[in-house]
Amino acid sequence: MRVLGIDPGTATTGYGIIDGHEGQVTTVTYGAIQTSSKLEMPERLAQIYAELSELIKAYRPDAAAIEELFFGRNVTTAITVGQARGVLILALTHAGIPIAEYKPAVIKQTIAGYGQADKAQMQLMVRHLLDLEETPRPDDAADGLAIAITHYQYQQYQALM
């Protein structure tokens, strides 16, 4: 099963693609879609949509997982991230890819065994689980991989039920 994990954002959208087979996961690719703050929001959203669509065509994931929006104190940030999530979900839906959504605490619990794990703990576990020599950069790419692994693990669990 090939899984695309997405950490949404307007400036940086992290992604990670893994292959999972018989409980083992391997890295296919990871990176980030980065947009310039000099662009107007509609142009940034169009760029995110176009670049994700190209990734989908190139790597053909079987499933996708995206981090659920966490509402913090900064409402403006939450709204813009919500807009990015919308175009990401639209691109996935247009490609016919099933989408799962996971809360940050669920991702942390699945990857690090602790729902309050910090970024360093998460990155260490992503490196360990995928047998990577270096921590994926930018941080958003490591988050995308963590989201993909989480979805694969949940699918494995569902298969046992």
Short mmCIF file of C-alpha atoms in Angstrom, two decimals:
data_model
loop_
_atom_site.label_atom_id
_atom_site.label_comp_id
_atom_site.label_asym_id
_atom_site.label_seq_id
_atom_site.Cartn_x
_atom_site.Cartn_y
_atom_site.Cartn_z
CA MET A 1 0.00 0.00 0.00
CA ARG A 2 1.38 3.39 -0.98
CA VAL A 3 0.37 6.19 1.40
CA LEU A 4 0.74 9.94 0.99
CA GLY A 5 0.88 11.84 4.28
CA ILE A 6 0.27 15.58 4.27
CA ASP A 7 1.03 18.27 6.85
CA PRO A 8 -0.98 21.23 5.51
CA GLY A 9 0.15 24.84 5.47
CA THR A 10 0.04 27.85 3.20
CA ALA A 11 3.74 28.72 3.37
CA THR A 12 4.95 25.12 3.65
CA THR A 13 2.95 21.95 3.08
CA GLY A 14 4.98 18.93 4.09
CA TYR A 15 4.47 15.57 2.45
CA GLY A 16 5.81 12.08 2.78
CA ILE A 17 5.10 9.02 0.68
CA ILE A 18 5.72 5.54 2.04
CA ASP A 19 5.18 2.01 0.85
CA GLY A 20 3.84 -0.41 3.41
CA HIS A 21 3.89 -4.17 3.01
CA GLU A 22 3.33 -6.86 5.63
CA GLY A 23 3.83 -4.42 8.50
CA GLN A 24 7.04 -2.90 7.13
CA VAL A 25 7.31 0.66 5.85
CA THR A 26 9.82 2.17 3.45
CA THR A 27 10.30 5.72 2.25
CA VAL A 28 9.38 6.53 -1.34
CA THR A 29 9.91 10.30 -1.20
CA TYR A 30 9.32 13.32 0.98
CA GLY A 31 9.57 17.07 0.75
CA ALA A 32 7.55 20.24 0.89
CA ILE A 33 5.43 22.44 -1.30
CA GLN A 34 6.58 25.97 -0.53
CA THR A 35 4.80 29.12 -1.59
CA SER A 36 6.05 32.69 -1.51
CA SER A 37 4.48 35.13 0.93
CA LYS A 38 4.71 37.68 -1.90
CA LEU A 39 1.96 35.84 -3.78
CA GLU A 40 -1.71 36.57 -3.17
CA MET A 41 -3.58 33.80 -1.33
CA PRO A 42 -5.48 32.53 -4.41
CA GLU A 43 -2.15 32.11 -6.26
CA ARG A 44 -0.62 30.28 -3.30
CA LEU A 45 -3.60 27.93 -3.09
CA ALA A 46 -3.45 27.29 -6.85
CA GLN A 47 0.26 26.44 -6.54
CA ILE A 48 -0.42 24.00 -3.68
CA TYR A 49 -3.17 22.33 -5.72
CA ALA A 50 -1.02 22.08 -8.85
CA GLU A 51 2.06 20.72 -7.07
CA LEU A 52 0.08 18.13 -5.11
CA SER A 53 -1.66 17.06 -8.32
CA GLU A 54 1.76 16.51 -9.93
CA LEU A 55 2.93 14.45 -6.93
CA ILE A 56 -0.19 12.31 -7.19
CA LYS A 57 0.42 11.69 -10.91
CA ALA A 58 4.09 10.86 -10.35
CA TYR A 59 3.75 8.54 -7.34
CA ARG A 60 0.16 7.23 -7.56
CA PRO A 61 -0.65 6.74 -3.87
CA ASP A 62 -3.37 4.25 -2.91
CA ALA A 63 -4.47 6.36 0.05
CA ALA A 64 -3.79 9.70 1.66
CA ALA A 65 -3.84 11.01 5.19
CA ILE A 66 -3.90 14.61 6.29
CA GLU A 67 -3.48 16.21 9.67
CA GLU A 68 -6.70 17.58 11.12
CA LEU A 69 -6.79 21.27 11.77
CA PHE A 70 -5.88 22.21 15.32
CA PHE A 71 -7.45 25.48 16.42
CA GLY A 72 -4.98 27.44 18.46
CA ARG A 73 -5.10 31.04 19.51
CA ASN A 74 -4.21 32.45 16.10
CA VAL A 75 -7.49 32.44 14.21
CA THR A 76 -5.93 33.96 11.07
CA THR A 77 -3.42 31.11 10.82
CA ALA A 78 -6.17 28.55 11.40
CA ILE A 79 -8.22 30.04 8.58
CA THR A 80 -5.35 30.08 6.07
CA VAL A 81 -4.31 26.53 6.98
CA GLY A 82 -7.96 25.54 6.57
CA GLN A 83 -7.91 27.01 3.07
CA ALA A 84 -4.78 24.99 2.24
CA ARG A 85 -6.42 21.84 3.62
CA GLY A 86 -9.40 22.50 1.38
CA VAL A 87 -7.38 22.62 -1.84
CA LEU A 88 -5.33 19.59 -0.75
CA ILE A 89 -8.48 17.58 -0.08
CA LEU A 90 -9.93 18.77 -3.40
CA ALA A 91 -6.84 17.60 -5.33
CA LEU A 92 -6.96 14.20 -3.61
CA THR A 93 -10.70 13.85 -4.23
CA HIS A 94 -10.33 14.79 -7.91
CA ALA A 95 -7.69 12.05 -8.20
CA GLY A 96 -10.03 9.51 -6.58
CA ILE A 97 -7.73 8.90 -3.61
CA PRO A 98 -9.38 7.94 -0.31
CA ILE A 99 -8.54 10.39 2.48
CA ALA A 100 -8.18 9.84 6.22
CA GLU A 101 -7.74 12.60 8.77
CA TYR A 102 -5.83 12.33 12.05
CA LYS A 103 -5.52 14.62 15.03
CA PRO A 104 -1.98 15.68 16.01
CA ALA A 105 -2.22 13.78 19.32
CA VAL A 106 -3.18 10.56 17.52
CA ILE A 107 -0.21 10.91 15.17
CA LYS A 108 2.14 11.51 18.11
CA GLN A 109 0.71 8.56 20.04
CA THR A 110 1.08 6.26 17.03
CA ILE A 111 4.63 7.31 16.15
CA ALA A 112 6.22 8.06 19.54
CA GLY A 113 3.88 6.25 21.92
CA TYR A 114 3.05 9.53 23.66
CA GLY A 115 0.33 11.95 22.54
CA GLN A 116 2.29 14.96 23.79
CA ALA A 117 5.59 14.06 22.08
CA ASP A 118 7.69 17.02 20.99
CA LYS A 119 9.08 17.63 17.51
CA ALA A 120 12.50 16.15 18.33
CA GLN A 121 10.96 12.91 19.64
CA MET A 122 8.76 12.64 16.57
CA GLN A 123 11.66 13.20 14.18
CA LEU A 124 13.78 10.60 15.98
CA MET A 125 11.02 8.02 15.70
CA VAL A 126 10.36 8.78 12.02
CA ARG A 127 14.07 8.27 11.34
CA HIS A 128 14.02 5.02 13.30
CA LEU A 129 10.82 3.63 11.77
CA LEU A 130 11.97 4.39 8.22
CA ASP A 131 15.64 3.55 8.82
CA LEU A 132 16.78 6.97 7.58
CA GLU A 133 20.31 8.23 8.11
CA GLU A 134 19.22 11.85 8.50
CA THR A 135 16.15 13.65 9.77
CA PRO A 136 13.92 14.66 6.85
CA ARG A 137 13.97 18.39 6.14
CA PRO A 138 12.09 20.59 6.34
CA ASP A 139 10.35 19.60 9.58
CA ASP A 140 7.05 19.57 7.69
CA ALA A 141 8.34 16.70 5.52
CA ALA A 142 9.06 14.62 8.63
CA ASP A 143 5.52 15.41 9.78
CA GLY A 144 4.16 14.25 6.41
CA LEU A 145 6.01 10.95 6.80
CA ALA A 146 4.65 10.55 10.35
CA ILE A 147 1.12 11.08 9.07
CA ALA A 148 1.63 8.48 6.32
CA ILE A 149 3.01 5.94 8.81
CA THR A 150 0.07 6.60 11.13
CA HIS A 151 -2.40 5.85 8.36
CA TYR A 152 -0.60 2.67 7.36
CA GLN A 153 -0.57 1.48 10.98
CA TYR A 154 -4.29 2.19 11.33
CA GLN A 155 -4.99 0.29 8.11
CA GLN A 156 -3.01 -2.67 9.43
CA TYR A 157 -5.03 -2.60 12.64
CA GLN A 158 -8.32 -2.44 10.71
CA ALA A 159 -7.26 -5.46 8.63
CA LEU A 160 -6.93 -7.49 11.83
CA MET A 161 -10.45 -6.66 12.96
#
